[in-house]
Short mmCIF file of C-alpha atoms and ligand atoms in Angstrom, two decimals:
data_model
loop_
_atom_site.label_atom_id
_atom_site.label_comp_id
_atom_site.label_asym_id
_atom_site.label_seq_id
_atom_site.Cartn_x
_atom_site.Cartn_y
_atom_site.Cartn_z
CA MET U 1 31.16 22.05 16.34
CA ALA U 2 29.48 18.59 16.76
CA THR U 3 31.66 15.87 18.15
CA THR U 4 31.52 12.42 16.74
CA THR U 5 29.31 11.45 19.56
CA GLU U 6 26.82 14.22 19.08
CA THR U 7 23.67 13.92 16.88
CA ALA U 8 22.44 16.60 14.65
CA THR U 9 19.92 17.59 17.31
CA GLY U 10 22.46 18.10 19.90
CA PHE U 11 22.28 14.92 21.78
CA ASP U 12 25.53 13.62 23.40
CA LEU U 13 25.67 9.89 22.99
CA ALA U 14 28.60 9.41 25.18
CA LEU U 15 27.56 8.15 28.56
CA SER U 16 29.04 9.81 31.68
CA GLU U 17 31.09 7.56 34.05
CA GLU U 18 28.26 7.64 36.52
CA GLN U 19 25.85 6.37 33.74
CA GLU U 20 28.34 3.70 32.70
CA LEU U 21 28.71 2.59 36.18
CA ALA U 22 24.97 2.24 36.58
CA GLN U 23 24.79 0.25 33.27
CA ARG U 24 27.60 -2.01 34.34
CA THR U 25 26.29 -2.63 37.85
CA ALA U 26 22.85 -3.44 36.48
CA ARG U 27 24.36 -5.66 33.75
CA ASP U 28 26.36 -7.74 36.16
CA PHE U 29 23.45 -8.02 38.58
CA ALA U 30 20.95 -9.00 35.81
CA ARG U 31 23.37 -11.67 34.47
CA GLU U 32 24.35 -13.08 37.91
CA LYS U 33 21.37 -12.73 39.85
CA VAL U 34 18.22 -12.21 37.64
CA LEU U 35 18.71 -14.23 34.45
CA PRO U 36 19.29 -17.64 36.35
CA ARG U 37 15.94 -17.04 38.01
CA ALA U 38 13.93 -15.82 35.00
CA HIS U 39 12.38 -19.08 34.01
CA ASP U 40 11.23 -19.95 37.46
CA ILE U 41 9.91 -16.46 38.14
CA ASP U 42 7.75 -16.87 34.95
CA GLU U 43 6.68 -20.47 35.84
CA GLN U 44 6.03 -19.79 39.39
CA GLY U 45 4.39 -16.44 38.81
CA LYS U 46 6.41 -14.49 41.41
CA VAL U 47 9.45 -12.26 41.65
CA PRO U 48 10.99 -13.25 45.00
CA ARG U 49 10.92 -10.48 47.42
CA GLU U 50 14.63 -11.05 48.24
CA LEU U 51 15.44 -10.38 44.50
CA ILE U 52 13.47 -6.91 44.95
CA THR U 53 15.35 -6.32 48.10
CA GLU U 54 18.66 -6.88 46.24
CA MET U 55 17.58 -4.40 43.60
CA ALA U 56 16.77 -1.99 46.18
CA SER U 57 20.31 -2.32 47.90
CA LEU U 58 21.74 -1.36 44.57
CA GLY U 59 19.73 1.85 44.58
CA PHE U 60 17.54 0.81 41.61
CA LEU U 61 14.07 1.40 43.40
CA GLY U 62 15.04 4.93 44.08
CA ILE U 63 17.35 5.37 41.12
CA TYR U 64 16.36 9.05 40.66
CA ALA U 65 15.29 10.09 44.07
CA PRO U 66 17.67 12.45 45.64
CA GLU U 67 20.12 10.87 48.22
CA SER U 68 18.69 13.00 50.84
CA TYR U 69 15.56 10.65 50.58
CA GLY U 70 17.53 7.51 50.34
CA GLY U 71 17.63 7.28 46.56
CA ALA U 72 20.51 6.95 44.33
CA GLY U 73 20.34 10.58 42.84
CA LEU U 74 20.88 9.42 39.22
CA ASP U 75 19.08 10.72 36.19
CA ALA U 76 16.34 9.37 33.78
CA LEU U 77 18.97 8.13 31.27
CA SER U 78 20.76 6.03 33.95
CA TYR U 79 17.27 4.63 34.66
CA ALA U 80 16.84 3.66 31.26
CA LEU U 81 20.12 2.05 31.13
CA VAL U 82 19.30 0.13 34.20
CA SER U 83 15.80 -0.91 32.89
CA GLU U 84 17.22 -2.32 29.61
CA GLU U 85 19.68 -4.57 31.59
CA ILE U 86 17.06 -5.81 34.01
CA ASN U 87 14.49 -6.52 31.32
CA ARG U 88 17.04 -8.13 29.05
CA ALA U 89 17.18 -10.80 31.79
CA CYS U 90 13.45 -10.76 33.11
CA ALA U 91 10.71 -8.60 32.10
CA SER U 92 8.61 -9.62 35.12
CA THR U 93 11.37 -8.09 37.41
CA GLY U 94 11.70 -5.18 35.09
CA VAL U 95 8.16 -4.13 35.44
CA VAL U 96 8.05 -4.68 39.33
CA MET U 97 10.90 -2.00 39.33
CA SER U 98 9.42 0.32 36.65
CA SER U 99 5.91 0.49 38.06
CA HIS U 100 7.38 1.47 41.41
CA VAL U 101 10.05 3.93 40.21
CA SER U 102 8.20 5.69 37.19
CA LEU U 103 4.71 5.59 38.56
CA VAL U 104 5.09 5.99 42.20
CA VAL U 105 8.43 7.42 43.19
CA ASP U 106 8.39 9.93 40.32
CA PRO U 107 5.12 11.51 40.98
CA LEU U 108 5.83 11.66 44.67
CA LEU U 109 9.14 13.40 43.85
CA HIS U 110 7.50 16.00 41.51
CA TYR U 111 4.07 16.62 43.24
CA GLY U 112 4.61 15.53 46.87
CA SER U 113 4.76 18.10 49.59
CA ASP U 114 7.88 17.93 51.88
CA ALA U 115 5.91 16.09 54.49
CA GLN U 116 4.62 13.57 52.00
CA LYS U 117 8.20 13.12 50.65
CA ASP U 118 9.40 12.49 54.24
CA ARG U 119 6.73 10.02 55.10
CA PHE U 120 6.39 8.12 51.78
CA LEU U 121 9.24 8.74 49.37
CA ARG U 122 11.95 7.69 51.72
CA PRO U 123 10.75 4.12 52.36
CA LEU U 124 9.74 3.87 48.70
CA ALA U 125 13.23 5.04 47.35
CA THR U 126 15.11 2.72 49.69
CA GLY U 127 12.78 -0.22 48.67
CA ALA U 128 11.62 -0.69 52.33
CA LYS U 129 8.08 -0.32 50.79
CA LEU U 130 6.79 -1.03 47.38
CA GLY U 131 4.56 1.19 45.27
CA CYS U 132 1.71 0.82 42.64
CA PHE U 133 -0.30 3.23 40.39
CA ALA U 134 -3.98 2.73 40.33
CA LEU U 135 -5.40 4.67 37.25
CA SER U 136 -7.20 2.16 35.03
CA GLU U 137 -10.59 0.65 35.87
CA PRO U 138 -12.77 -2.26 34.60
CA ALA U 139 -14.46 0.26 32.13
CA SER U 140 -11.85 2.90 31.53
CA GLY U 141 -8.33 2.06 30.17
CA SER U 142 -7.23 4.26 27.29
CA ASP U 143 -9.93 6.82 28.22
CA ALA U 144 -8.53 7.37 31.56
CA ALA U 145 -10.65 10.50 32.23
CA ALA U 146 -13.80 8.36 32.22
CA MET U 147 -12.96 6.84 35.50
CA ARG U 148 -15.78 6.18 37.96
CA THR U 149 -13.94 5.76 41.25
CA SER U 150 -15.18 8.69 43.36
CA ALA U 151 -13.70 10.90 45.89
CA ARG U 152 -16.00 12.78 48.19
CA ARG U 153 -14.76 15.46 50.59
CA ASP U 154 -15.84 14.53 54.09
CA GLY U 155 -14.61 16.73 57.14
CA ASP U 156 -10.88 16.52 57.23
CA GLY U 157 -10.50 13.85 54.63
CA TRP U 158 -11.75 12.14 51.50
CA VAL U 159 -13.87 9.10 50.91
CA LEU U 160 -12.96 6.85 48.03
CA ASN U 161 -15.32 4.33 46.34
CA GLY U 162 -14.76 2.29 43.40
CA THR U 163 -12.72 -0.38 41.78
CA LYS U 164 -9.30 -0.17 39.96
CA ASN U 165 -8.11 -2.78 37.46
CA PHE U 166 -5.00 -4.12 35.90
CA ILE U 167 -2.81 -2.84 38.74
CA THR U 168 0.89 -3.92 38.36
CA ASN U 169 2.19 -4.66 41.90
CA GLY U 170 -1.28 -4.24 43.13
CA ALA U 171 -1.16 -7.16 45.56
CA SER U 172 2.33 -6.64 46.81
CA ALA U 173 2.54 -2.86 47.13
CA ASP U 174 2.41 -1.15 50.45
CA ILE U 175 1.50 2.29 49.04
CA ALA U 176 -0.76 3.09 46.12
CA ILE U 177 -1.27 6.30 44.02
CA VAL U 178 -4.87 6.30 43.51
CA PHE U 179 -6.81 8.52 41.07
CA ALA U 180 -10.41 9.34 41.58
CA GLN U 181 -13.24 11.50 40.29
CA MET U 182 -14.56 14.33 42.58
CA ASP U 183 -17.09 15.54 39.99
CA PRO U 184 -17.95 13.43 37.07
CA LYS U 185 -19.48 16.58 35.15
CA ALA U 186 -15.96 18.20 35.20
CA ARG U 187 -14.35 15.25 33.43
CA HIS U 188 -10.54 15.35 33.60
CA ARG U 189 -10.64 18.57 35.68
CA GLY U 190 -12.38 16.79 38.47
CA ILE U 191 -9.69 14.09 39.07
CA ALA U 192 -7.62 14.13 42.14
CA ALA U 193 -4.71 11.87 43.07
CA PHE U 194 -4.38 10.26 46.53
CA ILE U 195 -1.79 8.42 48.33
CA VAL U 196 -3.36 5.34 49.91
CA GLU U 197 -1.55 2.97 52.40
CA LYS U 198 -2.16 -0.69 52.55
CA GLY U 199 -4.21 -1.40 55.59
CA THR U 200 -6.36 1.65 55.32
CA PRO U 201 -9.88 0.53 56.26
CA GLY U 202 -12.11 0.03 53.06
CA PHE U 203 -9.06 -0.53 50.86
CA SER U 204 -8.74 -4.26 49.73
CA VAL U 205 -6.92 -6.18 47.01
CA GLY U 206 -9.32 -8.08 44.92
CA LYS U 207 -9.02 -10.59 42.03
CA LEU U 208 -5.45 -11.44 40.94
CA GLU U 209 -5.17 -11.73 37.12
CA HIS U 210 -3.77 -14.72 35.14
CA LYS U 211 -1.65 -13.16 32.36
CA LEU U 212 -0.08 -14.20 28.96
CA GLY U 213 3.28 -12.74 29.76
CA ILE U 214 5.18 -10.91 32.71
CA ARG U 215 3.74 -13.57 34.81
CA GLY U 216 6.10 -13.08 37.60
CA SER U 217 4.66 -9.57 38.35
CA ASP U 218 1.34 -9.49 40.23
CA THR U 219 -1.62 -7.66 38.54
CA ALA U 220 -4.61 -7.00 40.82
CA GLN U 221 -7.82 -5.51 41.16
CA LEU U 222 -8.07 -2.86 43.95
CA ASN U 223 -11.37 -2.20 45.84
CA PHE U 224 -12.20 1.02 47.71
CA GLN U 225 -15.36 0.89 49.84
CA ASP U 226 -15.89 3.95 51.89
CA CYS U 227 -12.14 4.22 52.25
CA ARG U 228 -11.10 7.25 54.30
CA VAL U 229 -8.03 8.93 53.25
CA PRO U 230 -6.75 11.91 55.31
CA ALA U 231 -6.56 15.31 53.61
CA ALA U 232 -2.69 15.16 54.11
CA ASN U 233 -2.56 12.28 51.48
CA LEU U 234 -3.88 14.42 48.60
CA LEU U 235 -1.05 14.46 45.92
CA GLY U 236 -0.84 17.82 44.36
CA GLU U 237 -4.00 20.11 43.93
CA ALA U 238 -7.44 18.48 43.91
CA GLY U 239 -8.36 18.65 40.16
CA ALA U 240 -4.86 18.29 39.08
CA GLY U 241 -5.00 14.47 39.19
CA PHE U 242 -5.48 14.03 35.41
CA LYS U 243 -2.39 15.96 34.67
CA ILE U 244 -0.36 14.22 37.28
CA ALA U 245 -1.32 10.92 35.89
CA LEU U 246 -0.43 11.89 32.27
CA SER U 247 2.84 13.65 33.00
CA THR U 248 3.90 10.50 35.14
CA LEU U 249 2.95 8.26 32.33
CA ASP U 250 5.10 10.33 29.91
CA GLY U 251 8.17 9.18 32.12
CA GLY U 252 6.66 5.67 32.57
CA ARG U 253 6.57 5.22 28.65
CA ILE U 254 10.38 5.94 28.44
CA SER U 255 10.89 2.99 30.91
CA ILE U 256 8.58 0.74 29.07
CA ALA U 257 10.33 1.51 25.91
CA ALA U 258 13.48 0.56 27.65
CA GLN U 259 11.91 -2.49 28.73
CA ALA U 260 11.01 -3.28 25.15
CA VAL U 261 14.76 -2.69 24.15
CA GLY U 262 15.73 -5.11 26.89
CA ILE U 263 13.40 -7.85 25.69
CA ALA U 264 14.33 -7.31 22.20
CA ARG U 265 18.10 -7.63 23.04
CA ALA U 266 17.27 -10.83 24.92
CA CYS U 267 15.80 -12.12 21.64
CA LEU U 268 18.71 -10.96 19.58
CA GLU U 269 21.31 -12.52 21.95
CA ASP U 270 19.42 -15.76 22.51
CA SER U 271 18.76 -16.14 18.70
CA LEU U 272 22.52 -15.56 17.86
CA ALA U 273 23.71 -17.97 20.47
CA TYR U 274 21.39 -20.65 19.27
CA ALA U 275 22.06 -19.98 15.71
CA LYS U 276 25.78 -20.58 16.09
CA GLU U 277 25.21 -23.95 17.76
CA ARG U 278 22.41 -25.34 15.76
CA GLU U 279 23.13 -27.23 12.61
CA ALA U 280 20.99 -27.99 9.56
CA PHE U 281 21.72 -29.18 6.15
CA GLY U 282 25.47 -29.80 7.13
CA LYS U 283 26.18 -26.36 8.68
CA LYS U 284 25.47 -24.04 11.45
CA ILE U 285 22.06 -22.22 10.76
CA VAL U 286 23.74 -18.87 11.35
CA GLU U 287 25.58 -19.42 8.14
CA PHE U 288 22.35 -19.20 6.09
CA GLN U 289 21.44 -15.81 4.82
CA ALA U 290 17.88 -16.32 5.81
CA ILE U 291 18.83 -16.30 9.52
CA GLN U 292 21.64 -13.64 9.09
CA TRP U 293 18.96 -11.16 7.64
CA LYS U 294 16.61 -11.77 10.54
CA LEU U 295 19.63 -11.10 12.98
CA ALA U 296 20.58 -8.15 11.14
CA ASP U 297 17.05 -6.46 11.00
CA MET U 298 16.77 -7.15 14.85
CA ALA U 299 20.23 -5.60 15.67
CA THR U 300 19.38 -2.51 13.47
CA GLU U 301 15.91 -1.92 14.94
CA ILE U 302 17.23 -2.41 18.57
CA ASP U 303 19.76 0.26 18.07
CA ALA U 304 17.22 2.66 16.44
CA ALA U 305 14.89 1.94 19.27
CA ARG U 306 17.52 2.45 21.90
CA LEU U 307 18.46 5.89 20.47
CA LEU U 308 14.77 6.94 20.79
CA VAL U 309 14.78 5.94 24.41
CA TRP U 310 18.11 7.85 25.18
CA ARG U 311 16.59 10.95 23.49
CA ALA U 312 13.46 10.91 25.40
CA ALA U 313 15.26 10.33 28.67
CA THR U 314 17.79 13.07 27.97
CA LEU U 315 14.95 15.46 27.38
CA LYS U 316 13.42 14.47 30.69
CA ASP U 317 16.71 14.99 32.27
CA ARG U 318 17.07 18.47 30.79
CA GLY U 319 13.54 19.29 32.13
CA GLU U 320 12.17 19.71 28.64
CA ASP U 321 8.96 18.55 27.04
CA HIS U 322 9.24 14.81 26.43
CA ILE U 323 5.64 13.79 25.58
CA LEU U 324 6.33 13.40 21.86
CA ALA U 325 9.62 11.57 22.44
CA ALA U 326 8.45 9.28 25.00
CA ALA U 327 5.49 8.34 22.85
CA GLN U 328 7.73 7.67 19.79
CA ALA U 329 10.18 5.62 21.90
CA LYS U 330 7.34 3.40 23.27
CA LEU U 331 5.51 3.00 19.91
CA PHE U 332 8.61 2.04 18.14
CA ALA U 333 10.54 0.02 20.71
CA SER U 334 7.52 -2.00 21.61
CA ASP U 335 6.95 -2.89 17.86
CA VAL U 336 10.56 -3.86 17.67
CA ALA U 337 10.29 -6.05 20.65
CA VAL U 338 7.22 -7.89 19.28
CA ARG U 339 8.84 -8.48 15.97
CA ALA U 340 12.15 -9.51 17.49
CA ALA U 341 10.32 -12.07 19.70
CA ARG U 342 8.50 -13.54 16.80
CA GLU U 343 11.87 -13.89 14.77
CA CYS U 344 13.55 -15.39 17.90
CA VAL U 345 10.65 -18.08 18.10
CA GLN U 346 11.04 -18.66 14.41
CA ILE U 347 14.89 -19.04 14.67
CA PHE U 348 14.55 -21.45 17.45
CA GLY U 349 12.02 -23.40 15.38
CA GLY U 350 10.21 -26.24 17.26
CA TYR U 351 12.34 -25.47 20.40
CA GLY U 352 11.13 -21.82 20.26
CA TYR U 353 7.69 -23.31 21.18
CA LEU U 354 8.82 -25.13 24.22
CA THR U 355 8.87 -23.64 27.77
CA ASP U 356 12.39 -25.28 28.21
CA PHE U 357 13.83 -22.46 26.10
CA PRO U 358 13.49 -18.68 26.66
CA ALA U 359 12.08 -17.60 23.21
CA GLU U 360 8.50 -18.38 24.11
CA ARG U 361 8.73 -16.31 27.24
CA HIS U 362 10.16 -13.31 25.23
CA TYR U 363 7.27 -13.81 22.81
CA ARG U 364 4.67 -13.65 25.63
CA ASP U 365 6.36 -10.78 27.45
CA ALA U 366 6.99 -8.54 24.53
CA LYS U 367 3.23 -8.27 23.82
CA ILE U 368 2.45 -6.29 26.76
CA THR U 369 4.70 -3.35 25.95
CA GLU U 370 2.27 -2.50 23.13
CA ILE U 371 -0.47 -2.37 25.73
CA TYR U 372 0.27 -1.06 29.13
CA GLU U 373 1.15 2.64 29.93
CA GLY U 374 -0.63 3.65 26.80
CA THR U 375 -1.59 1.28 23.91
CA SER U 376 0.28 1.67 20.45
CA GLU U 377 -2.84 3.32 19.17
CA ILE U 378 -2.74 5.99 22.11
CA MET U 379 0.91 6.48 21.30
CA ASN U 380 -0.14 7.31 17.70
CA LEU U 381 -2.84 9.64 18.96
CA VAL U 382 -0.41 11.31 21.16
CA ILE U 383 2.37 11.66 18.42
CA ALA U 384 -0.27 12.92 15.93
CA GLU U 385 -1.55 15.62 18.48
CA GLU U 386 1.99 16.74 19.26
CA ILE U 387 3.23 17.08 15.69
CA LEU U 388 -0.10 18.76 14.60
CA LYS U 389 0.64 21.41 17.19
CA GLU U 390 3.82 22.60 15.42
N1 CAA Q 1 1.09 15.66 30.57
C1 CAA Q 1 0.26 16.63 31.27
N2 CAA Q 1 -0.98 17.10 30.84
C2 CAA Q 1 -1.48 16.49 29.69
C3 CAA Q 1 -0.76 15.51 28.93
C4 CAA Q 1 0.56 15.23 29.41
N3 CAA Q 1 1.20 14.30 28.78
N4 CAA Q 1 -1.53 15.32 27.90
C5 CAA Q 1 -2.76 15.91 27.95
N5 CAA Q 1 -2.69 16.87 29.10
C6 CAA Q 1 -3.68 17.73 29.54
C7 CAA Q 1 -4.19 18.59 28.29
O1 CAA Q 1 -3.38 19.70 28.10
C8 CAA Q 1 -5.54 18.97 28.74
O2 CAA Q 1 -5.47 20.14 29.90
P1 CAA Q 1 -6.54 21.34 29.77
O3 CAA Q 1 -7.57 20.79 30.65
O4 CAA Q 1 -5.75 22.36 30.47
O5 CAA Q 1 -6.80 21.70 28.37
C9 CAA Q 1 -5.98 17.74 29.65
O6 CAA Q 1 -4.82 17.11 30.02
C10 CAA Q 1 -6.90 16.83 29.03
O7 CAA Q 1 -6.21 16.60 27.69
P2 CAA Q 1 -7.11 15.65 26.53
O8 CAA Q 1 -8.26 16.49 26.30
O9 CAA Q 1 -6.09 15.35 25.44
O10 CAA Q 1 -7.47 14.42 27.25
P3 CAA Q 1 -8.17 13.05 26.89
O11 CAA Q 1 -9.15 12.61 27.98
O12 CAA Q 1 -8.64 13.22 25.46
O13 CAA Q 1 -7.08 11.84 26.82
C11 CAA Q 1 -5.26 10.62 26.21
C12 CAA Q 1 -5.89 11.99 26.21
C13 CAA Q 1 -3.85 10.79 25.54
C14 CAA Q 1 -5.99 9.55 25.34
C15 CAA Q 1 -4.96 10.05 27.72
O14 CAA Q 1 -6.32 9.65 28.36
C16 CAA Q 1 -4.11 8.88 27.73
O15 CAA Q 1 -2.95 9.00 27.67
N6 CAA Q 1 -4.66 7.58 27.85
C17 CAA Q 1 -3.91 6.40 28.05
C18 CAA Q 1 -4.03 6.05 29.45
C19 CAA Q 1 -2.81 5.15 29.84
O16 CAA Q 1 -1.67 5.32 29.50
N7 CAA Q 1 -3.00 4.26 30.77
C20 CAA Q 1 -2.11 3.37 31.25
C21 CAA Q 1 -2.58 2.90 32.62
S1 CAA Q 1 -1.34 2.83 33.69
C22 CAA Q 1 -0.58 1.34 33.47
O17 CAA Q 1 -0.75 0.62 32.45
C23 CAA Q 1 0.53 0.99 34.49
C24 CAA Q 1 1.01 -0.50 34.64
O18 CAA Q 1 0.13 -1.27 35.00
C25 CAA Q 1 2.34 -0.73 34.38
#
């Protein structure tokens, strides 16, 4: 018999005490430490390292790594809750965390050998080191299997050559998960994943990108020129790299969906606060139905998006297939965030267009959620493929 907190598909919507604690801790931290800095982070184009260290000290950088590796040992749903809170305050800070957790800690946890976990997972989970995920290239984004960065076996190691693009945390990361092609004729079956440390000869950080939004997170080009990587740094099987990348992105898409919910919530909360203060035609603008309907739509869509995020995270926690659920959550939540940001600017009116107010930052930050970790068009493609299978 379903309880009142259970949906028809058997998902329990009641959070455990542990999950509520993670949510509360993140909410307090975001409100006290992140939100007051969000404007400066955007303006100065940098998330301060001490803020990242503070997030690490709360366990957020290793949120679902086991405690034996220095992590917090929580689940994917707790991570989604934390992501929403951090991103409600600052999307730049949110993506620094999620690129590290979803795209580096997670694949190491799932595909790393014991030796690799000892060496790399521990410092990443404690936040002593920061990670980045190097998949995209100048000429391959959505078509990830078309990558040109090459990996050539050479004695007891591998030699990497090529360029990676749009790499979040690319300049600040200490450890990169790098995907490279061993045999272009084999297409996705020729791809391998490598753990490459900063300072490895032949590995350098190239151009830093200037972005519309999430300006506090660094996005860099990474160059590999005869970069020698020891065989011990091959992550998973040679040839399994593409599946490692895509299964990693399935988890990443849940946290980007949570980021979108966080941004949309910021839009709703900031709009509500402003509409209750601002007067026009002799009354507070919140009293106008035109404003109320915008707020009602935002609130409803945010709740719906959050439910999709929780469902996808729950499936991941259960070890069940979450490809479809993650893509649906990301597709819907990013759309909700972009729409909420547009309405937020509209409610703020002229002030929405000024950098003195947060609305324009939300507007700029929201857009990326429709692009990175798989565009909305790729999400539609994944969803269609999954539902056609059934
Ligand atoms: N998990 C594991 N394996 C998967 C998978 C998944 N989610 N999806 C597909 N596969 C497997 C398939 O089963 C197939 O396996 P077999 O060889 O055994 O048959 C193999 O992968 C190839 O599948 P496809 O033929 O479907 O692959 P494709 O080349 O047509 O690509 C795609 C499919 C969905 C378009 C994929 O390329 C994709 O998701 N592209 C988007 C890439 C992306 O998200 N990039 C984001 C960059 S990272 C980023 O943005 C990070 C950041 O900065 C924050």
